[in-house]
Coordinates of C-alpha atoms in Angstrom, one line a residue:
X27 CA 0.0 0.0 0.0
X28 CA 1.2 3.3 -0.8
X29 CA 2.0 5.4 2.0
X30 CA -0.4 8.4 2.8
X31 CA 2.1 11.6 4.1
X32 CA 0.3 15.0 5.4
X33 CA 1.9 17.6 4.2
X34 CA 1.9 21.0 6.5
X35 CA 4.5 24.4 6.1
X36 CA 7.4 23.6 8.0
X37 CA 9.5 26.4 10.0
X38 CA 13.1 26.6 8.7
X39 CA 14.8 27.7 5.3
X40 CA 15.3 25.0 3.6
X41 CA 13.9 24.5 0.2
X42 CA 15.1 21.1 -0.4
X43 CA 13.0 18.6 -3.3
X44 CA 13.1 15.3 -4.4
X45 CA 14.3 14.9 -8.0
X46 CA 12.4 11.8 -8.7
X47 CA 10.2 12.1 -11.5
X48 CA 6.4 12.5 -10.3
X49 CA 7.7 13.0 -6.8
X50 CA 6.2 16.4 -5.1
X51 CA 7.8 16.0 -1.6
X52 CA 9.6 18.9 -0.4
X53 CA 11.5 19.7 3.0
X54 CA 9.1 23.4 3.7
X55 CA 5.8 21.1 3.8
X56 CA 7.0 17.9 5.4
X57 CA 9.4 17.6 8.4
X58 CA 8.6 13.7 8.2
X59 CA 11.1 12.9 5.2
X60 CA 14.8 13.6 4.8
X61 CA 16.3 14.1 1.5
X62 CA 19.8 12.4 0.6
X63 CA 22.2 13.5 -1.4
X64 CA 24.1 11.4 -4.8
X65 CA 26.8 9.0 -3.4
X66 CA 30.3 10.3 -4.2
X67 CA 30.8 6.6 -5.7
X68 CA 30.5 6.3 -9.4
X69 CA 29.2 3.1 -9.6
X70 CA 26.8 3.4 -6.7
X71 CA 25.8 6.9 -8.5
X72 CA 24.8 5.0 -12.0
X73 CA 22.4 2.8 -10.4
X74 CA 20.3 6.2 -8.6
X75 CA 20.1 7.6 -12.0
X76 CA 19.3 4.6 -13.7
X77 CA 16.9 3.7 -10.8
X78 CA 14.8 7.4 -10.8
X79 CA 14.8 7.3 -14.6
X80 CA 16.4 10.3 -15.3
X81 CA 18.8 9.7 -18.5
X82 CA 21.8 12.4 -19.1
X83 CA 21.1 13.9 -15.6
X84 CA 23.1 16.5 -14.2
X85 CA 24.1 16.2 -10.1
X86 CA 24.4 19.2 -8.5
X87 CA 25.0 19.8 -4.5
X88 CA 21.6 20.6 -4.4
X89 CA 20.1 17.5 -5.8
X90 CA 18.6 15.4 -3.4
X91 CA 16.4 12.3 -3.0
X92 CA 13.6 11.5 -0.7
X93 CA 13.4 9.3 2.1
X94 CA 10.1 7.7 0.5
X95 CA 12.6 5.9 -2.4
X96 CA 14.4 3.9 0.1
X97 CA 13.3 0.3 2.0
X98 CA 13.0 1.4 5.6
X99 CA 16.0 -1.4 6.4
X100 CA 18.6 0.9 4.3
X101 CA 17.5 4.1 6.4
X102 CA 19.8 5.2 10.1
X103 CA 17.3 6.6 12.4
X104 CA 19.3 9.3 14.4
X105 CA 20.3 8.1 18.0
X106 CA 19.0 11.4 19.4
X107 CA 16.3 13.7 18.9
X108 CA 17.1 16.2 16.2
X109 CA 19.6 14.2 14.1
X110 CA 20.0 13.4 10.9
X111 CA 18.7 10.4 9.8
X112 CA 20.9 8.8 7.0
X113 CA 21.6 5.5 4.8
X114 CA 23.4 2.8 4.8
X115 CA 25.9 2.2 2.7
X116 CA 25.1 0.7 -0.5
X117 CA 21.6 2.2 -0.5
X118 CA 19.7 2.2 -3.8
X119 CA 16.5 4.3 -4.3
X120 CA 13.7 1.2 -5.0
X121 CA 10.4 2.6 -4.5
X122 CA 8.9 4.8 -6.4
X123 CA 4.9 6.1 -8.0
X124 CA 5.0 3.6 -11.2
X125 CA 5.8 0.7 -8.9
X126 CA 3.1 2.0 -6.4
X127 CA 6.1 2.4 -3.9
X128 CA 6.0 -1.7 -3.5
X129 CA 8.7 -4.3 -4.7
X130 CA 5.7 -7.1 -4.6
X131 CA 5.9 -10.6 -3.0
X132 CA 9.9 -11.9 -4.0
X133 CA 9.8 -15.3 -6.0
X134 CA 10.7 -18.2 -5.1
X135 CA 12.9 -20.8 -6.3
X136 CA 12.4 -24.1 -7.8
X137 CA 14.1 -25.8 -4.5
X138 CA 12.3 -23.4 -2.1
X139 CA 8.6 -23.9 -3.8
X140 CA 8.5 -27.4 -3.5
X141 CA 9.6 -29.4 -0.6
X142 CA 11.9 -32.6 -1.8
X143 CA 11.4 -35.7 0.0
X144 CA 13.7 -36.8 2.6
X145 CA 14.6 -39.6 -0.3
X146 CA 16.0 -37.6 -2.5
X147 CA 18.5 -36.4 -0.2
X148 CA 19.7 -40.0 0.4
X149 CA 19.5 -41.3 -3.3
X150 CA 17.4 -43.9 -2.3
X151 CA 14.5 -42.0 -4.4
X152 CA 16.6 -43.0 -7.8
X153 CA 17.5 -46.1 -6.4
X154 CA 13.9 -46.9 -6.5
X155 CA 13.1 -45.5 -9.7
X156 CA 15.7 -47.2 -11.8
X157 CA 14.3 -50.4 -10.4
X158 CA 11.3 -50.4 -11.9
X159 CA 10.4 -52.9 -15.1
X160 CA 10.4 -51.9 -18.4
X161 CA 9.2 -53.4 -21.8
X162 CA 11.2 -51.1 -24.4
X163 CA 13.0 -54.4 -26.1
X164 CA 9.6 -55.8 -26.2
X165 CA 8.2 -57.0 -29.6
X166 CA 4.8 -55.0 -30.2
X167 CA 1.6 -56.7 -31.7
X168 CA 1.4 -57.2 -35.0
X169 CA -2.5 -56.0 -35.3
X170 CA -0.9 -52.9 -33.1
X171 CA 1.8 -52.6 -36.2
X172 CA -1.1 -52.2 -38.9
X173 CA -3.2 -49.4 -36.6
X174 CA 0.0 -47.1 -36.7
X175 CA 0.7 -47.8 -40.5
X176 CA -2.6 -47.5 -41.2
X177 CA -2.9 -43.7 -39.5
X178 CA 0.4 -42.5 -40.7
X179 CA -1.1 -43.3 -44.3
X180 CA -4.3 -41.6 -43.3
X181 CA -2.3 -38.5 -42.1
X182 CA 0.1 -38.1 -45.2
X183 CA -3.3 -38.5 -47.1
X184 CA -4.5 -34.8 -45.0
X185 CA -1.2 -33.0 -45.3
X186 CA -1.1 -33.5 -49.2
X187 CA -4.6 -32.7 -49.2
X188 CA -4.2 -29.4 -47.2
X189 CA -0.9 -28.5 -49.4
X190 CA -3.1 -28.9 -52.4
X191 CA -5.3 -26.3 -50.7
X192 CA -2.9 -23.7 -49.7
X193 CA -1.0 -23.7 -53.6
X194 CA -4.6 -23.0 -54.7
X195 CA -5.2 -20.5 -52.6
X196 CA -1.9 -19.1 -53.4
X197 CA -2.6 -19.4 -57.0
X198 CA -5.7 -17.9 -56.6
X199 CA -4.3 -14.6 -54.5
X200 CA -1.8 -14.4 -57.0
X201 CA -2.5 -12.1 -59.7
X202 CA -2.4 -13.7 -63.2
X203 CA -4.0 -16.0 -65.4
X204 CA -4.2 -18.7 -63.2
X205 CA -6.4 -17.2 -61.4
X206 CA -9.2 -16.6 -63.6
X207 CA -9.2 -19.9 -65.4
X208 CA -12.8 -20.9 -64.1
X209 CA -14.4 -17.8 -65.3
X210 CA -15.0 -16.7 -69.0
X211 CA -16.1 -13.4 -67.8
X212 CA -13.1 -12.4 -66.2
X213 CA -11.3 -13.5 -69.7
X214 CA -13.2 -11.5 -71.3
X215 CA -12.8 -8.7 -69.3
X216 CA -9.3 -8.7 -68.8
X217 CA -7.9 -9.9 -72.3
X218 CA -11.1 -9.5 -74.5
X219 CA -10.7 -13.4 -75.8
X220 CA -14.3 -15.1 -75.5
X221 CA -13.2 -17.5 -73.1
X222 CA -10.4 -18.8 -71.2
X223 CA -10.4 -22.3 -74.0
X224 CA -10.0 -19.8 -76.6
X225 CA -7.0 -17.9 -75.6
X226 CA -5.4 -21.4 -74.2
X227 CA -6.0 -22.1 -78.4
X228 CA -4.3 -19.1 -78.9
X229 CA -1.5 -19.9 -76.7
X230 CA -0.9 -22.8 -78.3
X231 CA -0.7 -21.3 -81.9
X232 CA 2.3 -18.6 -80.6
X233 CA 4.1 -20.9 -78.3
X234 CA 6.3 -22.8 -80.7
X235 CA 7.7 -19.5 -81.6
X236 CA 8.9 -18.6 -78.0
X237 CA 12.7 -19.9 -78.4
X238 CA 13.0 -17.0 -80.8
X239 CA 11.8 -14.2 -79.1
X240 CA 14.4 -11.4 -78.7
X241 CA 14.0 -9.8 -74.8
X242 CA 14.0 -6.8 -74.5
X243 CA 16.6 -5.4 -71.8
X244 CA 18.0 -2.4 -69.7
X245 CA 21.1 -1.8 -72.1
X246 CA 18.0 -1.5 -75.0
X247 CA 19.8 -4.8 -76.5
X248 CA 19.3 -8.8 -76.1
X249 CA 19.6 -12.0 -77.3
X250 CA 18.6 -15.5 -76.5
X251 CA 21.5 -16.2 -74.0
X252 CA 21.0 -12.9 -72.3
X253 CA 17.0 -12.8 -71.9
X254 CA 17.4 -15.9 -69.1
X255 CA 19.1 -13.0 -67.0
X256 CA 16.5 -10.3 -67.4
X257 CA 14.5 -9.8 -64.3
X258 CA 11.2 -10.2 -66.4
X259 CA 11.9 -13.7 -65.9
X260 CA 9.6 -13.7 -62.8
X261 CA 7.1 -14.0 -64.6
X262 CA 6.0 -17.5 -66.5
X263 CA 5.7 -16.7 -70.4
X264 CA 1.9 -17.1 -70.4
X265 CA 2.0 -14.7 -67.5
X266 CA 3.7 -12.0 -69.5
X267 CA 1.4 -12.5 -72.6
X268 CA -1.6 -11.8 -69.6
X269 CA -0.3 -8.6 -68.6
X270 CA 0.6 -7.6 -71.7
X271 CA -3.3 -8.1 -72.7
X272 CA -4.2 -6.4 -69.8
X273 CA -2.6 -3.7 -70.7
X274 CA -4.2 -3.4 -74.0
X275 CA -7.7 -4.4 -73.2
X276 CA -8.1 -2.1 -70.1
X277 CA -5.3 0.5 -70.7
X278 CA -3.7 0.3 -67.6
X279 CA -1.1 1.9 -66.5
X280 CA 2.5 0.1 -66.2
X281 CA 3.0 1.3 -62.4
X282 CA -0.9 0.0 -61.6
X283 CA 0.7 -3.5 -63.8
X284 CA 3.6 -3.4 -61.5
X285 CA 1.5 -3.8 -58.1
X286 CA -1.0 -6.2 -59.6
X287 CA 2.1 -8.5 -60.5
X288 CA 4.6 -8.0 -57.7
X289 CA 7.3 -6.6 -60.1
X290 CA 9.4 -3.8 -60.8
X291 CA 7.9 -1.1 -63.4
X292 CA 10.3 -1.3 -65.3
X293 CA 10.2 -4.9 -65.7
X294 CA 6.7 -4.1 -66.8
X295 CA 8.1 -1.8 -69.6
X296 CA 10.4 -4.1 -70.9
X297 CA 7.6 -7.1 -70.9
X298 CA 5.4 -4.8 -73.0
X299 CA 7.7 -3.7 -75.6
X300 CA 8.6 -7.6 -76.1
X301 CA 5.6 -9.0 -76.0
X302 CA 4.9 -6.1 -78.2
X303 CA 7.5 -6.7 -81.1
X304 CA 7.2 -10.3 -80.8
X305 CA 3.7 -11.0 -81.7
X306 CA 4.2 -8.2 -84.3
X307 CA 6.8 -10.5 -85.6
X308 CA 4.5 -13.7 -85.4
X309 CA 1.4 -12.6 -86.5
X310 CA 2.5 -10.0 -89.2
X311 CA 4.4 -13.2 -90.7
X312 CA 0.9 -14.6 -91.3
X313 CA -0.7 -13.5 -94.8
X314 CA -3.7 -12.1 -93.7
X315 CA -4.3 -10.7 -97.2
X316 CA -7.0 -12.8 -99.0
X317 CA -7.2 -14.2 -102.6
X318 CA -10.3 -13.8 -104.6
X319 CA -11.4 -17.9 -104.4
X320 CA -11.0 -17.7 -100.8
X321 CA -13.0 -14.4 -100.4
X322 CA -16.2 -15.9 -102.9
X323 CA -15.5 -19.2 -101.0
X324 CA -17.0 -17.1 -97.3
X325 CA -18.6 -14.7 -99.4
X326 CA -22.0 -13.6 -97.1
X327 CA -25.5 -13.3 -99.2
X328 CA -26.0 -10.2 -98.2
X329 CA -23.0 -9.4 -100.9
X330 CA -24.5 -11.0 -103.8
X331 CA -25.1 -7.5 -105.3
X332 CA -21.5 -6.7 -105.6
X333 CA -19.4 -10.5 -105.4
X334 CA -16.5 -9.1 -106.3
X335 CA -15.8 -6.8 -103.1
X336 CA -12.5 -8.0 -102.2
X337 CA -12.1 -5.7 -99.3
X338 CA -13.9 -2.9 -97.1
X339 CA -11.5 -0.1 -96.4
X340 CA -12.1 2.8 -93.7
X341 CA -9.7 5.1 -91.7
X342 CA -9.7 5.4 -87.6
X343 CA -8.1 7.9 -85.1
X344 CA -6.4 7.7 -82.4
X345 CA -6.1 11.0 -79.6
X346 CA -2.6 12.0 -79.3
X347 CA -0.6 14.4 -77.0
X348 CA -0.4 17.5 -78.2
X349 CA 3.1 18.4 -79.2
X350 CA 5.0 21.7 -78.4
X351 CA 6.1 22.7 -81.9
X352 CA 3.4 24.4 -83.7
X353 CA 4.3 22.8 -86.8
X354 CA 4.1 19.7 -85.2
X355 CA 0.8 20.5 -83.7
X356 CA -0.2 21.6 -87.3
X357 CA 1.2 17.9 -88.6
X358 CA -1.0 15.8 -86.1
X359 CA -3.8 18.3 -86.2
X360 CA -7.2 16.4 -87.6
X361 CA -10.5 18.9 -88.0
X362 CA -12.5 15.6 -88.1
X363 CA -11.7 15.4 -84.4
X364 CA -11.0 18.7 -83.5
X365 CA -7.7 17.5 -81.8
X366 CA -4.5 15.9 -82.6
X367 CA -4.5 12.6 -84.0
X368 CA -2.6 9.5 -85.7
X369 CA -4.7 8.0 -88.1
X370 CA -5.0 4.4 -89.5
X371 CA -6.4 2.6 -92.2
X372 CA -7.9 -0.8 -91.6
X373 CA -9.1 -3.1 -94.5
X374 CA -11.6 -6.1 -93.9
X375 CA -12.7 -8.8 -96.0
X376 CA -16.5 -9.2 -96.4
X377 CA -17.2 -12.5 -94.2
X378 CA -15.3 -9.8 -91.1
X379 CA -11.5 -11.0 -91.4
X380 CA -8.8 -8.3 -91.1
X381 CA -7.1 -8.5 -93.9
X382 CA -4.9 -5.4 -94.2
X383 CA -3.5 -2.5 -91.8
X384 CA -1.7 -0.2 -92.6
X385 CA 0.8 2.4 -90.6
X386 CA -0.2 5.1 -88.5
X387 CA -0.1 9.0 -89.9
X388 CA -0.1 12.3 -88.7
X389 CA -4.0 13.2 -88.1
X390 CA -3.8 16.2 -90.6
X391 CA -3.4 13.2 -93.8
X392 CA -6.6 12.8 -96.3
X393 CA -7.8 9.1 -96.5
X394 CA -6.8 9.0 -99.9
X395 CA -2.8 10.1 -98.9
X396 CA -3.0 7.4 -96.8
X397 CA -4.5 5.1 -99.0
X398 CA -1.7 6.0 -101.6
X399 CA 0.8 5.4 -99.2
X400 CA -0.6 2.6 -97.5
X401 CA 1.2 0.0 -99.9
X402 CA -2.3 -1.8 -101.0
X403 CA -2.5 -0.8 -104.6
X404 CA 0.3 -3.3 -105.2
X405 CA -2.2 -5.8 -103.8
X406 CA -5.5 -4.9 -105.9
X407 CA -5.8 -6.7 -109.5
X408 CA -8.7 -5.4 -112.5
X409 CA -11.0 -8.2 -111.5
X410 CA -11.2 -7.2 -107.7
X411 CA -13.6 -4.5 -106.1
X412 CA -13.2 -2.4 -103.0
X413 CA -15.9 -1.0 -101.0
X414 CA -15.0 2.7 -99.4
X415 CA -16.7 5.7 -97.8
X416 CA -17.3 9.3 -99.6
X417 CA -13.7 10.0 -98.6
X418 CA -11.8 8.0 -100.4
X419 CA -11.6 10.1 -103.9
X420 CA -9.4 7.1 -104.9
X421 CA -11.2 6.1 -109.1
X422 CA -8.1 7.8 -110.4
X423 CA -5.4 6.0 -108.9
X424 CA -6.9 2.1 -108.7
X425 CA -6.5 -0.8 -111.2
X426 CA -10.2 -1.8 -110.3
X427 CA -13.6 -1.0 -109.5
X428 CA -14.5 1.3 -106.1
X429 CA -17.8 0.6 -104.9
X430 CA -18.9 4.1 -103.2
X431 CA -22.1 6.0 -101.8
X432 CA -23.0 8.7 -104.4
X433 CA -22.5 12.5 -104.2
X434 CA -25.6 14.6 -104.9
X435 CA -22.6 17.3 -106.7
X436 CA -24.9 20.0 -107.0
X437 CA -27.6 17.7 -108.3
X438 CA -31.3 19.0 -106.7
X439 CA -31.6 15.2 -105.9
X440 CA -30.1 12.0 -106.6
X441 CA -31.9 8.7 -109.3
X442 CA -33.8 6.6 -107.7
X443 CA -31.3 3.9 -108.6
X444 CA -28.5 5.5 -106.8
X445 CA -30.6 6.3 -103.7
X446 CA -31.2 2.2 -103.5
X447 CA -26.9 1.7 -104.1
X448 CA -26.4 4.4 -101.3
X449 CA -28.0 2.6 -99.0
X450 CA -27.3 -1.1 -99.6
X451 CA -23.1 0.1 -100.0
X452 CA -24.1 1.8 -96.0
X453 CA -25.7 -1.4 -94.8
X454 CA -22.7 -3.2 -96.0
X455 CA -20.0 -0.7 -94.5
X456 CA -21.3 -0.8 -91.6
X457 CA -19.9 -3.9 -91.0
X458 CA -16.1 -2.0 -91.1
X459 CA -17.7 0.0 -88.2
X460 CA -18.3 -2.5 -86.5
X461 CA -15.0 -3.8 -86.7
X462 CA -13.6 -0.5 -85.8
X463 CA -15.4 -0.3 -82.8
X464 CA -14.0 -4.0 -81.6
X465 CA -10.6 -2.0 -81.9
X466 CA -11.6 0.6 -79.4
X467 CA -12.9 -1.7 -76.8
X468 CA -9.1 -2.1 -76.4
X469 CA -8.9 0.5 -73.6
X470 CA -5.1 1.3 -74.4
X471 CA -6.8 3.1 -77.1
X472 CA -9.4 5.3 -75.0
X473 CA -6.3 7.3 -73.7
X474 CA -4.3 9.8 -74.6
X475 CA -1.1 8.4 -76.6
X476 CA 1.6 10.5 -75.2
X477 CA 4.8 11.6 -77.4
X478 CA 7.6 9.3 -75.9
X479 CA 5.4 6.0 -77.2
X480 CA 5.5 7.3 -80.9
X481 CA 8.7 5.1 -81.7
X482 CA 6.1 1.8 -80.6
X483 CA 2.8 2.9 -81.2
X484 CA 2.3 1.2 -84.7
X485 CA 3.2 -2.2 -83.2
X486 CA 0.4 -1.9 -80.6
X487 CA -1.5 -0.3 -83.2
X488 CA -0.7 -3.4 -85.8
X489 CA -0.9 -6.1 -82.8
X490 CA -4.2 -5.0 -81.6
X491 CA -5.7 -5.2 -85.2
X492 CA -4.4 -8.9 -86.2
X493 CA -5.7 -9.8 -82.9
X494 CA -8.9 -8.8 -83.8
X495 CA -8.9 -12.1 -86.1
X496 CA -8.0 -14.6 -82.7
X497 CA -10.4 -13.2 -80.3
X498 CA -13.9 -12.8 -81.4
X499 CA -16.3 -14.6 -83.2
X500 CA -17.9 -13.4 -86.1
X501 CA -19.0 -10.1 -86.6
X502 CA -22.9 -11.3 -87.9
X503 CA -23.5 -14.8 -86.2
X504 CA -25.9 -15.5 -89.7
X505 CA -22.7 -16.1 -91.2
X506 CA -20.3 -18.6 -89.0
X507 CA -20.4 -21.8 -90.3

């Protein structure tokens, strides 16, 4: 129990206190306690300072400590009546307000808690003990033999059950495609394949192709030998090929890429630029251009009007940071749009098949500039048709026919006949639209292309397009076969 002091004025000078910390005793309201001074000691002087806690503390010959700190067996009464009471040597201040001014009940030992018997004094308590029988060298029962066979087997059985459990649950905490096998939806969403089967078929198409993919790493070089020391190697190939969807289909950014994968940003960089120029590599190899038996072959009814449309050509745009030269600004500049621009042209075959893309151009280019400069006359032959919008003022320059909605050119109204071609050639284009608009739902595109991607925007641009052919189905469901 903490000890209750009264504290009245005392008569005297002195104006001694205690230094303690949360201590309030002082010698003009209480004639009951004395107040001690440091020892001279070093040692002795450590363990008050450490004891009062009261670190780089400065002693001075007025410092002082109360009576109160001290067990009453280290205090001197005085052997007369007004003297000094004092301490004994090797005193050290133990009570104090955060111990309640108690040291509590001291424990005992081991030997002093329990009584030993008189036995074990003697030895005779051993003696007794090592007499006992035992059966260790015993043969045990065969039946007993089988029960502990049988339960080890039943509880390797439950810890290679339970690891099963925790690697999928860490597969499915992990982020990547492992963890979305079981749902097409989240495919969908995150790669814009149909379904997981589908991009597993897809997979398997690029895969062989692997041991020739040229890694892109920090010294902007790489080879085969070198890419099995690049840190993207953290990541399982089909891993990489997820993010790098992910970062077309939902235009994410790389350090939002980095967290969801648990590596380094630009780890993330380097996967996308690979992953990037390798599928532009594997899939441009394909010939995606298509020859006129093969286009009749699919050819939809809806095109029995004009069965020679060997393609459907149309331009798209892409937003684009606005540069900081003005002539740049007037280069990239599209008044379609209102804003800068790149622009594309994308051609399709009737059945919905990509089957040409060209280059990206500065925003402020005419369709039919592009469509000159595209490279696809040297693909079109006399007995081939293409089917373009108002824009494309292209009769002069093509071997073969242009199918084309009609201008009214001054005209007070246009034939009936080429009323009815207007709008059969606009239910048929509108097909290319659609096409185009499959394109945009990869969210990479949504944003605005900033200036220091120019030098890889047309393989993005170029990947996302022959990808187009992998991951849907067909645009019109009439005509899959």
């Amino acid at each position: 129990m903490k000890k209750a002091f009264k504290f009245q004025r005392c008569e005297g000078t002195s104006a001694e206190h205690c230094c303690v910390p949360q201590c309030s005793s002082s010698a003009k309201f209480n004639s009951v306690i004395s107040f001690h001074t440091f020892p001279s000691d070093v040692q002795q002087r450590k363990k008050w300072i450490i004891n009062i806690k009261r670190d780089n503390f400065i002693i001075s010959h007025h410092t002082r400590v109360c009576s109160r700190h001290f067990v009453p067996e280290e205090l001197k009464e005085p052997a007369e009546v007004g003297g000094r009471r004092r301490l004994k040597s090797g005193a050290v201040p133990v009570l104090f307000p955060w111990n309640n001014y108690s040291l509590g009940e001291r424990r005992l030992g081991v030997w002093e808690r329990r009584t030993r018997p008189e036995s074990m004094e003697t030895g005779e308590y051993y003696e007794r003990i090592s007499t006992n029988d035992h059966d260790y060298s015993a043969a045990p029962q065969p039946a007993f033999v089988d029960l502990v066979l049988e339960e080890n087997e039943r509880l390797r059985e439950e810890i290679d059950h339970v690891r099963q459990q925790m690697e999928q649950m860490s597969l499915k905490q992990r982020f990547g495609l492992q963890r979305f096998t079981g749902s097409d939806s989240d495919i969908r969403f995150y790669t814009r394949f149909s379904s997981y089967d589908h991009l597993m078929r897809f997979w398997q198409v690029i895969e062989p192709s692997l041991r020739f993919m040229v890694r892109v790493t920090r010294a902007g070089t790489a080879n085969i030998e070198s890419e099995k020391q690049s840190a993207s190697m953290s990541l399982q190939a089909i891993d990489e090929l997820f993010l790098f969807l992910n970062y077309l289909a939902l235009g994410l950014k790389q350090r939002d890429l980095a967290e969801r994968y648990g590596v380094h940003q630009s780890t993330v960089s380097r996967i996308i630029l690979t992953w990037s120029n390798f599928l532009f590599s594997v899939l441009g190899s394909q010939c995606i251009w298509m020859t006129q038996d093969k286009i009749k072959e699919h050819l939809p009814s809806e095109f029995e009007d004009y069965p020679d449309t060997t393609t459907i050509l149309d331009c798209t745009e892409l937003r684009c940071q606005t540069p900081s030269s003005p002539l740049l600004q007037s280069e990239v500049y599209s008044n379609y749009k209102s804003h800068c621009t790149l622009k594309g042209m994308i051609g399709m075959a009737p059945h919905g098949a990509v089957t040409f893309v060209s280059s990206l151009f500065a925003g402020s280019v005419s369709d039919k500039q592009i469509f000159v400069e595209s490279g696809i006359l040297t693909l079109l032959r006399p007995d081939m048709a293409i089917m373009v919008d108002r824009g494309f003022l292209v009769d002069d320059c093509v071997p073969c026919k242009v199918y084309r909605p009609a201008f009214l050119a001054g005209r007070p109204q246009m034939p009936k006949h080429e009323v009815r071609e207007t709008q059969s050639i606009a239910h048929l284009r509108v097909h290319i639209e659609r096409l185009i608009r499959r394109l945009k739902e990869f969210k990479f595109f949504d944003t605005v292309i900033p200036l220091n991607m120019f030098g890889s925007i047309n393989q993005l641009y170029a990947v996302a397009c022959l990808l187009l052919n992998y991951q849907s189905g067909p645009l019109v469901k009439a005509w899959a076969k």
